[in-house]
Coordinates of C-alpha atoms and ligand atoms in Angstrom, one line a residue:
M1 CA 32.6 -0.8 -62.5
S2 CA 32.4 2.8 -63.7
S3 CA 35.2 5.3 -63.0
S4 CA 33.1 7.1 -60.4
D5 CA 32.6 3.8 -58.5
S6 CA 36.4 3.3 -58.4
K7 CA 36.8 6.8 -57.2
T8 CA 34.5 6.2 -54.2
T9 CA 36.0 2.9 -53.3
A10 CA 39.7 4.0 -53.4
P11 CA 40.9 4.5 -49.8
K12 CA 40.9 8.1 -48.8
I13 CA 44.4 9.0 -47.7
G14 CA 45.1 12.1 -45.7
V15 CA 48.8 13.3 -45.6
Y16 CA 49.8 15.3 -42.7
P17 CA 53.3 16.9 -43.4
G18 CA 55.5 18.7 -41.1
S19 CA 58.9 18.7 -39.4
F20 CA 57.6 17.3 -36.1
D21 CA 60.8 18.2 -34.2
P22 CA 59.4 17.0 -31.9
I23 CA 55.8 15.9 -32.1
H24 CA 53.7 17.7 -29.5
N25 CA 50.1 17.3 -28.3
G26 CA 48.8 19.9 -30.9
H27 CA 50.1 17.6 -33.6
V28 CA 48.6 14.5 -31.9
D29 CA 45.2 16.3 -31.7
I30 CA 45.2 17.0 -35.4
I31 CA 46.2 13.4 -36.2
E32 CA 43.3 12.1 -34.0
R33 CA 40.9 14.4 -35.9
C34 CA 41.9 12.8 -39.2
F35 CA 40.7 9.3 -38.3
P36 CA 36.9 9.9 -38.8
I37 CA 37.7 11.7 -42.1
F38 CA 40.2 9.4 -43.8
D39 CA 40.7 5.7 -44.3
E40 CA 44.4 6.1 -43.8
V41 CA 46.5 8.8 -42.3
V42 CA 50.1 9.3 -43.4
V43 CA 52.2 11.4 -41.2
A44 CA 55.0 12.7 -43.5
V45 CA 58.2 14.0 -42.0
L46 CA 59.9 16.7 -44.2
R47 CA 63.5 15.9 -44.9
N48 CA 64.4 19.2 -46.7
T49 CA 63.8 21.8 -44.1
S50 CA 65.9 24.9 -43.4
K51 CA 65.0 24.7 -39.7
E52 CA 67.7 23.8 -37.2
A53 CA 66.9 20.3 -35.9
L54 CA 67.0 18.9 -32.4
F55 CA 66.1 15.3 -33.4
S56 CA 67.4 13.6 -36.6
I57 CA 64.8 12.6 -39.2
D58 CA 65.2 8.9 -38.2
E59 CA 64.7 9.8 -34.5
R60 CA 61.6 11.8 -35.4
V61 CA 60.2 8.9 -37.4
E62 CA 60.9 6.5 -34.6
I63 CA 59.2 8.8 -32.0
L64 CA 56.2 9.3 -34.2
R65 CA 55.9 5.5 -34.8
E66 CA 56.1 4.9 -31.1
V67 CA 53.4 7.5 -30.3
L68 CA 51.1 6.2 -33.1
A69 CA 51.9 2.5 -32.6
D70 CA 48.3 1.6 -31.5
R71 CA 46.8 3.3 -34.6
P72 CA 46.5 0.7 -37.4
R73 CA 45.2 3.2 -39.9
C74 CA 48.2 5.4 -39.6
R75 CA 51.7 5.2 -40.9
V76 CA 54.8 7.4 -40.6
E77 CA 57.0 8.1 -43.6
S78 CA 59.7 10.7 -44.4
F79 CA 60.1 12.4 -47.7
S80 CA 62.3 14.8 -49.5
G81 CA 61.6 17.0 -52.5
L82 CA 58.1 18.2 -53.3
L83 CA 55.2 17.1 -51.2
V84 CA 53.0 16.7 -54.3
D85 CA 55.5 14.3 -55.8
F86 CA 55.5 12.2 -52.6
M87 CA 51.7 12.3 -52.6
S88 CA 51.5 11.1 -56.2
E89 CA 53.9 8.2 -55.3
I90 CA 51.6 7.0 -52.5
G91 CA 48.3 7.7 -54.4
A92 CA 47.1 10.5 -52.0
R93 CA 45.3 13.6 -52.9
T94 CA 44.6 15.4 -49.6
I95 CA 47.0 17.4 -47.5
V96 CA 46.0 18.0 -43.9
R97 CA 47.4 21.1 -42.1
G98 CA 46.7 22.5 -38.7
L99 CA 45.5 26.0 -38.2
R100 CA 46.3 27.4 -34.7
A101 CA 45.5 31.0 -35.2
V102 CA 45.2 33.8 -37.8
S103 CA 49.0 34.0 -37.7
D104 CA 49.2 30.6 -39.4
F105 CA 46.8 31.6 -42.1
E106 CA 48.9 33.6 -44.5
S107 CA 51.8 31.1 -45.0
E108 CA 49.3 28.1 -45.0
F109 CA 47.2 29.8 -47.6
Q110 CA 50.3 30.5 -49.8
M111 CA 51.4 26.9 -49.5
A112 CA 48.0 25.4 -50.3
L113 CA 47.8 27.5 -53.4
M114 CA 51.3 26.6 -54.5
N115 CA 50.7 22.9 -54.0
R116 CA 47.5 23.2 -56.0
R117 CA 49.4 25.0 -58.7
L118 CA 52.1 22.2 -58.7
D119 CA 49.4 19.5 -58.8
P120 CA 45.8 20.6 -59.4
R121 CA 44.5 17.2 -58.2
V122 CA 45.7 18.0 -54.7
E123 CA 43.4 19.6 -52.1
T124 CA 44.4 21.0 -48.7
V125 CA 42.2 20.8 -45.7
F126 CA 42.7 22.7 -42.5
L127 CA 41.8 21.3 -39.0
T128 CA 41.9 23.3 -35.8
P129 CA 43.1 21.8 -32.5
K130 CA 41.5 21.8 -29.1
E131 CA 41.9 25.3 -27.7
E132 CA 44.3 24.1 -24.9
Y133 CA 46.8 23.0 -27.6
S134 CA 46.4 26.0 -29.9
Y135 CA 49.5 27.8 -28.6
L136 CA 51.9 24.9 -28.9
S137 CA 54.7 24.7 -31.4
S138 CA 57.8 22.6 -31.6
R139 CA 59.9 25.7 -31.4
L140 CA 58.3 26.7 -28.1
I141 CA 58.5 23.2 -26.8
K142 CA 62.3 23.2 -27.4
E143 CA 62.6 26.6 -25.9
V144 CA 60.8 25.7 -22.7
S145 CA 62.7 22.5 -22.4
R146 CA 66.0 24.3 -22.8
L147 CA 65.1 26.7 -20.0
G148 CA 64.2 23.8 -17.8
G149 CA 60.4 24.1 -17.9
D150 CA 58.0 21.2 -17.4
L151 CA 56.6 19.7 -20.6
A152 CA 54.2 17.2 -19.0
G153 CA 50.8 17.4 -20.7
L154 CA 52.2 19.2 -23.7
V155 CA 54.1 16.4 -25.4
P156 CA 53.6 12.6 -25.6
Q157 CA 55.5 10.4 -23.2
A158 CA 58.0 9.2 -25.9
V159 CA 59.1 12.8 -26.3
L160 CA 59.1 13.6 -22.6
E161 CA 61.5 10.7 -22.0
R162 CA 63.9 11.9 -24.7
M163 CA 63.9 15.7 -24.3
P164 CA 66.0 16.2 -21.1
Q165 CA 68.9 14.2 -22.5
R166 CA 68.9 16.4 -25.6
T167 CA 68.7 19.8 -24.1
P168 CA 71.0 20.7 -21.3
K169 CA 69.7 22.9 -18.6
P170 CA 70.8 26.5 -18.9
K171 CA 73.8 27.4 -16.8
P172 CA 72.9 29.6 -13.8
T173 CA 73.9 33.2 -14.4
A174 CA 76.2 34.8 -11.8
Ligands
ATP201 N1 49.4 23.4 -31.7 C1 49.0 23.1 -32.9 N2 47.7 22.9 -33.2 C2 47.4 22.6 -34.5 N3 48.2 22.5 -35.5 C3 49.5 22.6 -35.3 C4 50.0 22.9 -34.0 N4 51.3 23.0 -34.1 C5 51.6 22.8 -35.4 N5 50.5 22.5 -36.1 C6 50.4 22.2 -37.5 O1 51.2 21.1 -37.8 C7 51.7 21.1 -39.1 C8 53.2 20.8 -39.0 O2 53.8 21.9 -38.4 P1 55.3 21.9 -37.9 O3 56.0 20.6 -38.0 O4 55.9 23.2 -38.4 O5 55.0 22.1 -36.3 P2 55.3 23.3 -35.5 O6 54.8 23.0 -34.1 O7 54.7 24.6 -36.1 O8 56.9 23.4 -35.5 P3 57.9 24.6 -35.6 O9 57.8 25.4 -34.4 O10 59.2 23.9 -35.8 O11 57.4 25.4 -36.9 C9 51.4 22.5 -39.6 O12 50.2 22.5 -40.4 C10 51.1 23.3 -38.4 O13 50.3 24.4 -38.6
MG202 MG1 55.6 25.3 -37.9

């Protein structure tokens, strides 16, 4: 077998990294779009993030696994340190990121170039969600939940069930 043959037969792994605190339907939409493109999809939860967390890493992994349980070509992992090092460990070369709007572009562009600089074998691909999910972010989900808004249709059931216990309703102002 020539080296080009082995290249074409190696499973194509797409790595979708993020903090997923919590996963919402914009994330789910991007993950679904990965299946026709990759043989295997690895959802990778970032451990070293400066963002203030609502769910612990273990809880996020548990929720993601529950949401993606019926997807045999998908697994959920967490990682710390550099994404490119994690990718090298699992034999992956492709990063998947979601692009919601122009506002995402600049930071995503910088990150893609930095990751390429750190490991030139790594390529980043960008996928866009269904328009109806393009305004969603975990930050906004947490904010709406905290203010008592309805999240039905915006997050998977596994998140919906856990959110109210985590975020007390705001006290009424006098
Ligand atoms: N609604 C969405 N549609 C498409 N891609 C999205 C959406 N929300 C997030 N993503 C993408 O998912 C990846 C992981 O992002 P991240 O975990 O930061 O989610 P987030 O919703 O942006 O959370 P936060 O508000 O905490 O930043 C990024 O590539 C991000 O652009
Ligand atoms: Mg984000």
